[in-house]
mmCIF file of C-alpha atoms and ligand atoms in Angstrom:
data_model
loop_
_atom_site.group_PDB
_atom_site.id
_atom_site.type_symbol
_atom_site.label_atom_id
_atom_site.label_comp_id
_atom_site.label_asym_id
_atom_site.label_seq_id
_atom_site.Cartn_x
_atom_site.Cartn_y
_atom_site.Cartn_z
ATOM 1 C CA MET A 1 6.835 -3.848 -22.744
ATOM 2 C CA LYS A 2 3.126 -3.558 -23.179
ATOM 3 C CA LYS A 3 0.950 -0.561 -24.328
ATOM 4 C CA ALA A 4 -0.475 0.996 -20.997
ATOM 5 C CA ALA A 5 -3.991 0.702 -20.612
ATOM 6 C CA PHE A 6 -4.702 4.381 -19.793
ATOM 7 C CA PHE A 7 -3.378 6.792 -21.913
ATOM 8 C CA HIS A 8 -5.028 9.556 -24.409
ATOM 9 C CA LYS A 9 -3.207 10.479 -27.462
ATOM 10 C CA ILE A 10 -2.854 14.494 -27.928
ATOM 11 C CA ASP A 11 -1.612 14.541 -31.191
ATOM 12 C CA ARG A 12 0.449 12.299 -33.530
ATOM 13 C CA LYS A 13 3.374 12.646 -31.227
ATOM 14 C CA LYS A 14 2.483 13.425 -27.769
ATOM 15 C CA VAL A 15 0.391 11.431 -25.547
ATOM 16 C CA GLN A 16 -1.242 11.796 -21.783
ATOM 17 C CA CYS A 17 -0.702 9.382 -19.335
ATOM 18 C CA VAL A 18 -4.066 8.946 -17.230
ATOM 19 C CA LEU A 19 -3.132 6.158 -14.747
ATOM 20 C CA CYS A 20 -2.364 8.605 -11.724
ATOM 21 C CA PRO A 21 -3.021 11.970 -10.932
ATOM 22 C CA HIS A 22 0.165 13.208 -12.220
ATOM 23 C CA LYS A 23 -1.482 13.036 -15.815
ATOM 24 C CA CYS A 24 2.175 13.306 -17.598
ATOM 25 C CA VAL A 25 1.911 14.655 -20.976
ATOM 26 C CA LEU A 26 5.125 12.775 -22.937
ATOM 27 C CA LEU A 27 6.696 13.451 -26.159
ATOM 28 C CA PRO A 28 8.524 10.624 -27.784
ATOM 29 C CA ASP A 29 10.989 8.800 -26.194
ATOM 30 C CA GLN A 30 9.653 10.442 -22.761
ATOM 31 C CA LYS A 31 9.362 8.840 -19.585
ATOM 32 C CA GLY A 32 6.772 10.042 -16.663
ATOM 33 C CA ILE A 33 7.090 10.732 -13.207
ATOM 34 C CA CYS A 34 7.130 7.179 -12.415
ATOM 35 C CA GLN A 35 10.366 6.249 -14.795
ATOM 36 C CA VAL A 36 8.196 3.347 -16.559
ATOM 37 C CA ARG A 37 5.928 4.552 -18.673
ATOM 38 C CA LYS A 38 7.426 5.918 -22.042
ATOM 39 C CA ASN A 39 6.056 7.464 -25.011
ATOM 40 C CA VAL A 40 7.329 5.207 -27.339
ATOM 41 C CA LYS A 41 6.305 6.744 -31.407
ATOM 42 C CA GLY A 42 3.212 8.189 -30.117
ATOM 43 C CA ASP A 43 2.028 5.477 -27.866
ATOM 44 C CA LEU A 44 2.160 5.052 -24.171
ATOM 45 C CA PHE A 45 4.094 1.578 -22.859
ATOM 46 C CA THR A 46 4.721 0.315 -19.564
ATOM 47 C CA GLU A 47 8.313 -0.497 -19.446
ATOM 48 C CA ASN A 48 8.370 -2.810 -16.342
ATOM 49 C CA TYR A 49 5.675 -5.256 -17.591
ATOM 50 C CA GLU A 50 6.594 -8.807 -16.341
ATOM 51 C CA ARG A 51 9.538 -7.368 -14.908
ATOM 52 C CA LEU A 52 10.181 -8.614 -10.972
ATOM 53 C CA CYS A 53 12.920 -7.579 -8.686
ATOM 54 C CA SER A 54 11.724 -8.904 -5.982
ATOM 55 C CA VAL A 55 9.324 -12.528 -5.263
ATOM 56 C CA ALA A 56 9.375 -13.408 -1.749
ATOM 57 C CA LEU A 57 6.789 -15.311 0.846
ATOM 58 C CA ASP A 58 5.913 -12.599 3.451
ATOM 59 C CA PRO A 59 3.811 -12.838 6.776
ATOM 60 C CA ILE A 60 0.721 -10.996 5.908
ATOM 61 C CA GLU A 61 1.216 -8.782 8.734
ATOM 62 C CA LYS A 62 4.217 -7.410 6.904
ATOM 63 C CA LYS A 63 1.929 -5.856 4.418
ATOM 64 C CA PRO A 64 1.001 -4.334 6.904
ATOM 65 C CA LEU A 65 -2.575 -6.560 7.461
ATOM 66 C CA TYR A 66 -3.448 -6.939 10.681
ATOM 67 C CA HIS A 67 -7.179 -7.686 10.198
ATOM 68 C CA TYR A 68 -6.905 -9.939 6.960
ATOM 69 C CA PHE A 69 -6.071 -13.889 7.262
ATOM 70 C CA PRO A 70 -3.824 -13.296 10.396
ATOM 71 C CA GLY A 71 -1.347 -15.470 10.782
ATOM 72 C CA LYS A 72 -0.863 -16.702 6.764
ATOM 73 C CA ASN A 73 1.461 -15.821 4.173
ATOM 74 C CA ILE A 74 1.553 -14.107 1.393
ATOM 75 C CA LEU A 75 3.185 -13.868 -2.279
ATOM 76 C CA SER A 76 4.571 -10.851 -2.556
ATOM 77 C CA ILE A 77 6.156 -9.082 -5.857
ATOM 78 C CA GLY A 78 7.388 -6.048 -6.785
ATOM 79 C CA SER A 79 9.028 -4.275 -9.689
ATOM 80 C CA VAL A 80 10.504 -0.730 -10.153
ATOM 81 C CA GLY A 81 9.183 2.646 -9.767
ATOM 82 C CA CYS A 82 6.850 4.844 -8.223
ATOM 83 C CA ASN A 83 5.010 7.480 -9.066
ATOM 84 C CA LEU A 84 5.525 9.675 -5.874
ATOM 85 C CA LYS A 85 8.972 11.043 -4.476
ATOM 86 C CA CYS A 86 8.828 10.522 -0.840
ATOM 87 C CA LYS A 87 12.317 12.110 0.270
ATOM 88 C CA PHE A 88 12.324 9.884 2.916
ATOM 89 C CA CYS A 89 11.201 6.770 1.141
ATOM 90 C CA GLN A 90 12.064 3.424 3.149
ATOM 91 C CA ASN A 91 12.520 1.456 -0.178
ATOM 92 C CA PHE A 92 13.806 3.962 -2.401
ATOM 93 C CA GLU A 93 16.485 1.378 -4.242
ATOM 94 C CA ILE A 94 13.749 -0.170 -6.264
ATOM 95 C CA SER A 95 11.113 2.602 -6.376
ATOM 96 C CA GLN A 96 12.936 5.394 -7.337
ATOM 97 C CA SER A 97 14.934 3.047 -9.754
ATOM 98 C CA ASN A 98 13.748 2.026 -13.768
ATOM 99 C CA VAL A 99 14.285 -0.705 -15.813
ATOM 100 C CA ASP A 100 17.397 0.498 -17.281
ATOM 101 C CA GLU A 101 18.819 0.979 -14.206
ATOM 102 C CA SER A 102 17.708 -1.854 -11.618
ATOM 103 C CA PRO A 103 20.044 -4.689 -11.415
ATOM 104 C CA TYR A 104 17.700 -7.038 -9.762
ATOM 105 C CA LEU A 105 14.798 -7.271 -12.630
ATOM 106 C CA LYS A 106 14.035 -10.845 -13.658
ATOM 107 C CA SER A 107 11.174 -11.770 -16.270
ATOM 108 C CA TYR A 108 8.081 -13.530 -14.784
ATOM 109 C CA THR A 109 4.912 -13.847 -16.768
ATOM 110 C CA SER A 110 1.775 -13.801 -14.239
ATOM 111 C CA GLU A 111 1.040 -17.889 -14.934
ATOM 112 C CA GLU A 112 4.607 -18.307 -13.415
ATOM 113 C CA VAL A 113 3.210 -16.119 -10.625
ATOM 114 C CA ILE A 114 0.653 -17.741 -9.635
ATOM 115 C CA GLN A 115 2.287 -21.304 -9.722
ATOM 116 C CA PHE A 116 4.647 -20.122 -7.216
ATOM 117 C CA ALA A 117 1.238 -19.018 -5.035
ATOM 118 C CA ARG A 118 -0.307 -22.168 -5.434
ATOM 119 C CA HIS A 119 2.452 -23.996 -4.531
ATOM 120 C CA GLU A 120 3.681 -22.147 -1.274
ATOM 121 C CA GLN A 121 3.138 -23.108 2.036
ATOM 122 C CA ASN A 122 -0.073 -21.493 4.296
ATOM 123 C CA ASN A 123 -0.028 -18.826 1.276
ATOM 124 C CA VAL A 124 -3.316 -16.968 0.794
ATOM 125 C CA GLY A 125 -2.571 -15.480 -2.561
ATOM 126 C CA VAL A 126 -0.374 -12.440 -3.941
ATOM 127 C CA ALA A 127 0.075 -8.933 -2.407
ATOM 128 C CA TYR A 128 1.628 -6.457 -5.257
ATOM 129 C CA THR A 129 3.899 -4.791 -3.048
ATOM 130 C CA TYR A 130 7.601 -3.149 -2.568
ATOM 131 C CA ASN A 131 7.531 -0.672 -5.035
ATOM 132 C CA GLU A 132 4.182 0.962 -6.246
ATOM 133 C CA PRO A 133 2.133 -1.232 -7.719
ATOM 134 C CA ILE A 134 0.031 1.328 -9.458
ATOM 135 C CA VAL A 135 2.802 1.776 -12.262
ATOM 136 C CA PHE A 136 2.833 -1.864 -13.010
ATOM 137 C CA TYR A 137 -1.049 -1.710 -13.255
ATOM 138 C CA GLU A 138 -1.676 -3.890 -16.115
ATOM 139 C CA TYR A 139 0.618 -6.515 -14.857
ATOM 140 C CA VAL A 140 -1.285 -6.691 -11.450
ATOM 141 C CA LEU A 141 -4.694 -6.612 -13.384
ATOM 142 C CA GLU A 142 -3.580 -9.560 -15.379
ATOM 143 C CA THR A 143 -2.057 -11.640 -12.299
ATOM 144 C CA ALA A 144 -5.261 -10.437 -10.341
ATOM 145 C CA LYS A 145 -7.787 -12.496 -12.359
ATOM 146 C CA HIS A 146 -5.466 -15.332 -12.793
ATOM 147 C CA ALA A 147 -5.218 -15.213 -8.830
ATOM 148 C CA HIS A 148 -9.039 -15.330 -8.508
ATOM 149 C CA GLU A 149 -9.185 -17.922 -11.204
ATOM 150 C CA ASN A 150 -7.138 -20.083 -9.103
ATOM 151 C CA GLY A 151 -9.056 -19.626 -5.876
ATOM 152 C CA LEU A 152 -6.103 -16.733 -4.687
ATOM 153 C CA LYS A 153 -6.813 -13.517 -2.804
ATOM 154 C CA ASN A 154 -5.168 -10.488 -4.038
ATOM 155 C CA VAL A 155 -3.510 -7.495 -1.683
ATOM 156 C CA PHE A 156 -2.708 -4.289 -2.983
ATOM 157 C CA VAL A 157 -0.554 -2.120 -0.735
ATOM 158 C CA SER A 158 -0.091 1.302 -2.286
ATOM 159 C CA ASN A 159 0.483 4.874 -1.877
ATOM 160 C CA GLY A 160 -3.464 5.414 -3.303
ATOM 161 C CA TYR A 161 -2.476 8.016 -5.988
ATOM 162 C CA ILE A 162 -4.293 6.683 -8.427
ATOM 163 C CA ASN A 163 -7.239 8.405 -10.856
ATOM 164 C CA PRO A 164 -11.051 7.184 -10.230
ATOM 165 C CA GLU A 165 -11.360 5.272 -13.418
ATOM 166 C CA PRO A 166 -8.390 2.641 -13.551
ATOM 167 C CA LEU A 167 -9.390 2.088 -9.845
ATOM 168 C CA GLU A 168 -12.695 1.537 -10.316
ATOM 169 C CA LYS A 169 -11.343 -1.505 -12.867
ATOM 170 C CA LEU A 170 -8.735 -2.510 -9.992
ATOM 171 C CA ILE A 171 -11.472 -2.817 -7.591
ATOM 172 C CA PRO A 172 -13.232 -6.080 -8.390
ATOM 173 C CA PHE A 173 -9.928 -7.950 -8.643
ATOM 174 C CA ILE A 174 -8.182 -6.681 -5.455
ATOM 175 C CA ASP A 175 -9.571 -8.416 -2.008
ATOM 176 C CA ALA A 176 -7.638 -6.245 0.450
ATOM 177 C CA PHE A 177 -6.021 -2.773 0.340
ATOM 178 C CA SER A 178 -3.127 -1.548 2.395
ATOM 179 C CA ILE A 179 -3.020 2.240 1.623
ATOM 180 C CA ASP A 180 -0.592 4.756 3.107
ATOM 181 C CA LEU A 181 -1.836 7.708 4.450
ATOM 182 C CA LYS A 182 1.253 9.307 4.677
ATOM 183 C CA GLY A 183 0.504 12.678 6.239
ATOM 184 C CA PHE A 184 -2.902 15.226 6.597
ATOM 185 C CA THR A 185 -1.553 18.669 5.118
ATOM 186 C CA LYS A 186 -1.454 19.449 1.410
ATOM 187 C CA ALA A 187 1.655 21.257 1.820
ATOM 188 C CA TYR A 188 2.925 17.680 3.482
ATOM 189 C CA TYR A 189 2.064 15.886 0.447
ATOM 190 C CA GLU A 190 3.286 18.639 -2.272
ATOM 191 C CA GLU A 191 6.597 19.464 -0.570
ATOM 192 C CA MET A 192 7.792 15.864 0.731
ATOM 193 C CA CYS A 193 6.134 13.460 -1.386
ATOM 194 C CA SER A 194 5.482 15.528 -4.696
ATOM 195 C CA GLY A 195 1.741 14.098 -4.533
ATOM 196 C CA ASN A 196 -1.568 15.624 -3.307
ATOM 197 C CA LEU A 197 -3.583 14.634 -0.576
ATOM 198 C CA GLU A 198 -6.715 15.265 -1.609
ATOM 199 C CA ASP A 199 -6.697 12.734 -4.462
ATOM 200 C CA VAL A 200 -5.565 10.008 -1.966
ATOM 201 C CA LYS A 201 -8.460 10.511 0.133
ATOM 202 C CA LYS A 202 -10.891 10.466 -3.128
ATOM 203 C CA ALA A 203 -9.280 6.917 -3.312
ATOM 204 C CA ILE A 204 -9.004 5.760 -0.098
ATOM 205 C CA LEU A 205 -13.207 6.668 0.005
ATOM 206 C CA GLN A 206 -13.776 4.976 -3.870
ATOM 207 C CA ILE A 207 -11.964 1.723 -1.931
ATOM 208 C CA LYS A 208 -14.327 1.977 1.024
ATOM 209 C CA GLU A 209 -17.365 2.758 -0.751
ATOM 210 C CA ALA A 210 -16.929 -0.348 -2.920
ATOM 211 C CA GLY A 211 -16.703 -2.686 0.103
ATOM 212 C CA LYS A 212 -13.313 -3.544 0.035
ATOM 213 C CA HIS A 213 -11.032 -4.675 3.008
ATOM 214 C CA ILE A 214 -8.695 -1.530 3.676
ATOM 215 C CA GLU A 215 -5.960 -1.151 6.330
ATOM 216 C CA LEU A 216 -3.744 2.297 6.463
ATOM 217 C CA THR A 217 -0.557 3.040 7.299
ATOM 218 C CA ASN A 218 0.858 6.536 8.624
ATOM 219 C CA LEU A 219 4.700 6.683 8.274
ATOM 220 C CA VAL A 220 5.612 9.324 11.228
ATOM 221 C CA VAL A 221 8.646 11.235 10.264
ATOM 222 C CA THR A 222 10.432 12.845 12.545
ATOM 223 C CA ASP A 223 9.851 16.904 12.625
ATOM 224 C CA VAL A 224 7.983 16.561 9.729
ATOM 225 C CA ASN A 225 4.480 15.186 10.332
ATOM 226 C CA ASP A 226 4.818 14.583 13.607
ATOM 227 C CA GLN A 227 2.246 17.300 14.736
ATOM 228 C CA GLU A 228 -0.166 16.269 17.374
ATOM 229 C CA SER A 229 -2.872 18.848 16.020
ATOM 230 C CA ASP A 230 -2.646 17.832 12.351
ATOM 231 C CA PHE A 231 -2.339 13.932 13.207
ATOM 232 C CA TYR A 232 -5.616 14.172 15.300
ATOM 233 C CA GLU A 233 -7.256 16.103 12.223
ATOM 234 C CA MET A 234 -6.516 12.621 10.411
ATOM 235 C CA ILE A 235 -7.732 10.436 12.976
ATOM 236 C CA LYS A 236 -10.887 12.310 13.043
ATOM 237 C CA TRP A 237 -11.185 12.198 9.259
ATOM 238 C CA ILE A 238 -10.757 8.256 9.356
ATOM 239 C CA ALA A 239 -13.142 7.752 12.039
ATOM 240 C CA ASN A 240 -15.972 9.971 10.404
ATOM 241 C CA SER A 241 -15.102 8.877 7.115
ATOM 242 C CA LEU A 242 -14.615 5.479 7.041
ATOM 243 C CA GLY A 243 -15.523 4.492 10.260
ATOM 244 C CA GLU A 244 -14.093 3.873 13.752
ATOM 245 C CA GLU A 245 -13.463 0.218 13.170
ATOM 246 C CA THR A 246 -10.800 1.141 10.515
ATOM 247 C CA VAL A 247 -7.797 -0.258 11.415
ATOM 248 C CA LEU A 248 -4.667 2.067 11.425
ATOM 249 C CA HIS A 249 -0.712 1.335 11.438
ATOM 250 C CA ILE A 250 1.270 3.878 12.883
ATOM 251 C CA SER A 251 4.606 3.483 11.554
ATOM 252 C CA ARG A 252 8.493 4.458 12.521
ATOM 253 C CA TYR A 253 10.258 5.793 10.446
ATOM 254 C CA PHE A 254 14.165 5.672 9.882
ATOM 255 C CA PRO A 255 16.698 8.090 7.986
ATOM 256 C CA MET A 256 16.700 7.259 4.303
ATOM 257 C CA PHE A 257 17.251 8.412 0.855
ATOM 258 C CA LYS A 258 17.371 11.590 0.990
ATOM 259 C CA PHE A 259 15.860 12.393 4.406
ATOM 260 C CA LYS A 260 18.288 12.177 7.649
ATOM 261 C CA ASN A 261 16.422 13.337 10.440
ATOM 262 C CA LEU A 262 16.554 10.880 13.546
ATOM 263 C CA PRO A 263 14.206 7.813 13.552
ATOM 264 C CA THR A 264 10.900 8.568 15.383
ATOM 265 C CA SER A 265 11.098 8.184 18.784
ATOM 266 C CA HIS A 266 9.412 5.557 20.820
ATOM 267 C CA SER A 267 7.714 8.180 23.059
ATOM 268 C CA LYS A 268 6.218 9.955 19.984
ATOM 269 C CA LEU A 269 5.028 6.770 18.450
ATOM 270 C CA LYS A 270 3.212 5.598 21.858
ATOM 271 C CA ILE A 271 1.672 9.585 22.353
ATOM 272 C CA LEU A 272 0.043 9.299 18.872
ATOM 273 C CA PHE A 273 -1.178 6.012 19.359
ATOM 274 C CA LYS A 274 -3.180 7.270 22.422
ATOM 275 C CA ILE A 275 -4.583 10.119 20.357
ATOM 276 C CA ALA A 276 -5.208 7.851 17.936
ATOM 277 C CA LYS A 277 -7.197 5.242 20.221
ATOM 278 C CA GLN A 278 -9.239 8.149 21.419
ATOM 279 C CA GLU A 279 -11.644 7.513 18.095
ATOM 280 C CA LEU A 280 -10.602 4.330 16.420
ATOM 281 C CA ASP A 281 -10.640 0.507 17.949
ATOM 282 C CA HIS A 282 -7.687 -0.851 15.912
ATOM 283 C CA VAL A 283 -4.123 1.151 16.185
ATOM 284 C CA TYR A 284 -0.732 -0.517 15.846
ATOM 285 C CA ILE A 285 2.786 0.532 16.375
ATOM 286 C CA GLY A 286 5.114 -0.715 13.489
ATOM 287 C CA ASN A 287 8.338 -1.368 12.471
ATOM 288 C CA MET A 288 8.925 -0.993 16.393
ATOM 289 C CA ARG A 289 9.212 -3.735 19.341
ATOM 290 C CA THR A 290 6.502 -3.179 21.815
ATOM 291 C CA ASP A 291 4.431 -4.725 24.971
ATOM 292 C CA SER A 292 1.042 -4.360 23.708
ATOM 293 C CA GLU A 293 0.491 -1.746 20.631
ATOM 294 C CA GLN A 294 0.341 -4.920 17.648
ATOM 295 C CA ASN A 295 -1.703 -7.128 19.965
ATOM 296 C CA THR A 296 -5.464 -7.071 18.896
ATOM 297 C CA TYR A 297 -8.237 -6.269 21.433
ATOM 298 C CA CYS A 298 -12.013 -6.612 21.580
ATOM 299 C CA PRO A 299 -13.192 -3.080 20.929
ATOM 300 C CA ASN A 300 -16.122 -4.042 23.171
ATOM 301 C CA CYS A 301 -14.893 -6.350 26.149
ATOM 302 C CA ASP A 302 -11.359 -5.831 25.669
ATOM 303 C CA SER A 303 -10.176 -9.655 25.751
ATOM 304 C CA LEU A 304 -7.082 -9.847 24.256
ATOM 305 C CA LEU A 305 -8.066 -11.561 20.822
ATOM 306 C CA ILE A 306 -4.507 -12.126 18.998
ATOM 307 C CA LYS A 307 -1.125 -11.721 20.273
ATOM 308 C CA ARG A 308 1.881 -10.605 17.572
ATOM 309 C CA SER A 309 5.266 -9.959 18.304
ATOM 310 C CA ALA A 310 7.525 -9.122 15.548
ATOM 311 C CA TYR A 311 5.568 -10.878 12.823
ATOM 312 C CA GLU A 312 4.631 -13.938 15.136
ATOM 313 C CA VAL A 313 0.997 -14.065 15.529
ATOM 314 C CA GLU A 314 -1.171 -16.242 18.167
ATOM 315 C CA LEU A 315 -4.670 -16.755 17.513
ATOM 316 C CA MET A 316 -6.343 -16.449 21.228
ATOM 317 C CA GLY A 317 -10.233 -15.117 21.818
ATOM 318 C CA MET A 318 -11.377 -15.339 18.125
ATOM 319 C CA ASP A 319 -13.400 -17.364 16.286
ATOM 320 C CA GLN A 320 -13.960 -16.892 12.636
ATOM 321 C CA GLY A 321 -13.168 -13.481 13.259
ATOM 322 C CA SER A 322 -15.275 -13.070 16.201
ATOM 323 C CA CYS A 323 -14.466 -12.179 20.043
ATOM 324 C CA ILE A 324 -15.305 -15.905 21.537
ATOM 325 C CA LYS A 325 -16.215 -14.122 24.808
ATOM 326 C CA CYS A 326 -18.988 -11.313 23.796
ATOM 327 C CA ASN A 327 -19.572 -12.668 19.912
ATOM 328 C CA THR A 328 -18.225 -8.902 18.591
ATOM 329 C CA ARG A 329 -17.674 -8.935 15.095
ATOM 330 C CA VAL A 330 -13.859 -7.931 14.870
ATOM 331 C CA MET A 331 -12.763 -9.038 11.348
ATOM 332 C CA ASN A 332 -14.223 -10.274 8.358
ATOM 333 C CA TYR A 333 -11.668 -13.219 8.112
ATOM 334 C CA ALA A 334 -10.149 -15.725 10.477
HETATM 335 S S1 SF4 B 1 1.336 6.724 -13.955
HETATM 336 FE FE1 SF4 B 1 3.477 7.548 -14.166
HETATM 337 S S2 SF4 B 1 3.281 8.259 -16.597
HETATM 338 FE FE2 SF4 B 1 1.588 7.692 -15.905
HETATM 339 S S3 SF4 B 1 0.469 10.137 -14.905
HETATM 340 FE FE3 SF4 B 1 1.491 8.517 -13.016
HETATM 341 S S4 SF4 B 1 3.763 9.564 -13.158
HETATM 342 FE FE4 SF4 B 1 3.007 10.042 -15.014
#
């Protein structure tokens, strides 16, 4: 356990966590919605500090990041807990668990993680992922600082449900963000995820304004957030607020946790892909094999730049992030 970085004491007993927009008010021995922050004798502690349930070397495409060091690996770490309660969570065994219940947790110091990361092949850095890294914030920050000191990159894979001040302190140490934009209606975030759309939009804008690399993922849940009109509203907001060059991953849902609707159909994903392509240069379909919707094409001359099949990556028409044929800049990192 470690004392939490963001909380206020309300009185001698009560504390308020201000890490995420829930702003949980907790009495002694009470835990927050995330299940991993606890009031211990009038102070707030993070219970999952240095407790990891997954440490694995993944292709960076799996985060998903398609425009950040394509073809490289990234050491990926995750713990337990989440500050949202998505009924369809695809990772619920760890995200909806806690340190008392999870059988998978092992102790790792941030130095140990960096030692692993330094010795892995073709590895670009450390990704904070699997469960929601906001809820192991203090450990992320500490590890990310060590990573930078060792010349490694940091990737934050998140639901974006974080307050502006902790995000501001985190941003300098994170090189690339993969953020879920789960839907585009207030009701969807409230009813399906127990969160708030406006707070997520605010965090996305804050990351963009800080000049960080950001890619968005929209999980399309059958009959729930797959209305084309709402989807188009989201696409217009992305194009107008973040830029038409913003990378969007449209991801296939499978029945999981409390939600049993059928998996997203291939035809629905292809329709949404076409809608997104009206406004955005780089749209990909994830969690499904496709002929071409995982490839990267030059937005100017349409040359094939990266061919992808599952997590196999073939760099073709690109040099140092620019199209070889017309020299259009496509990504910041080759
Ligand atoms: S991080 Fe956890 S304890 Fe803190 S406000 Fe969010 S849900 Fe509540």
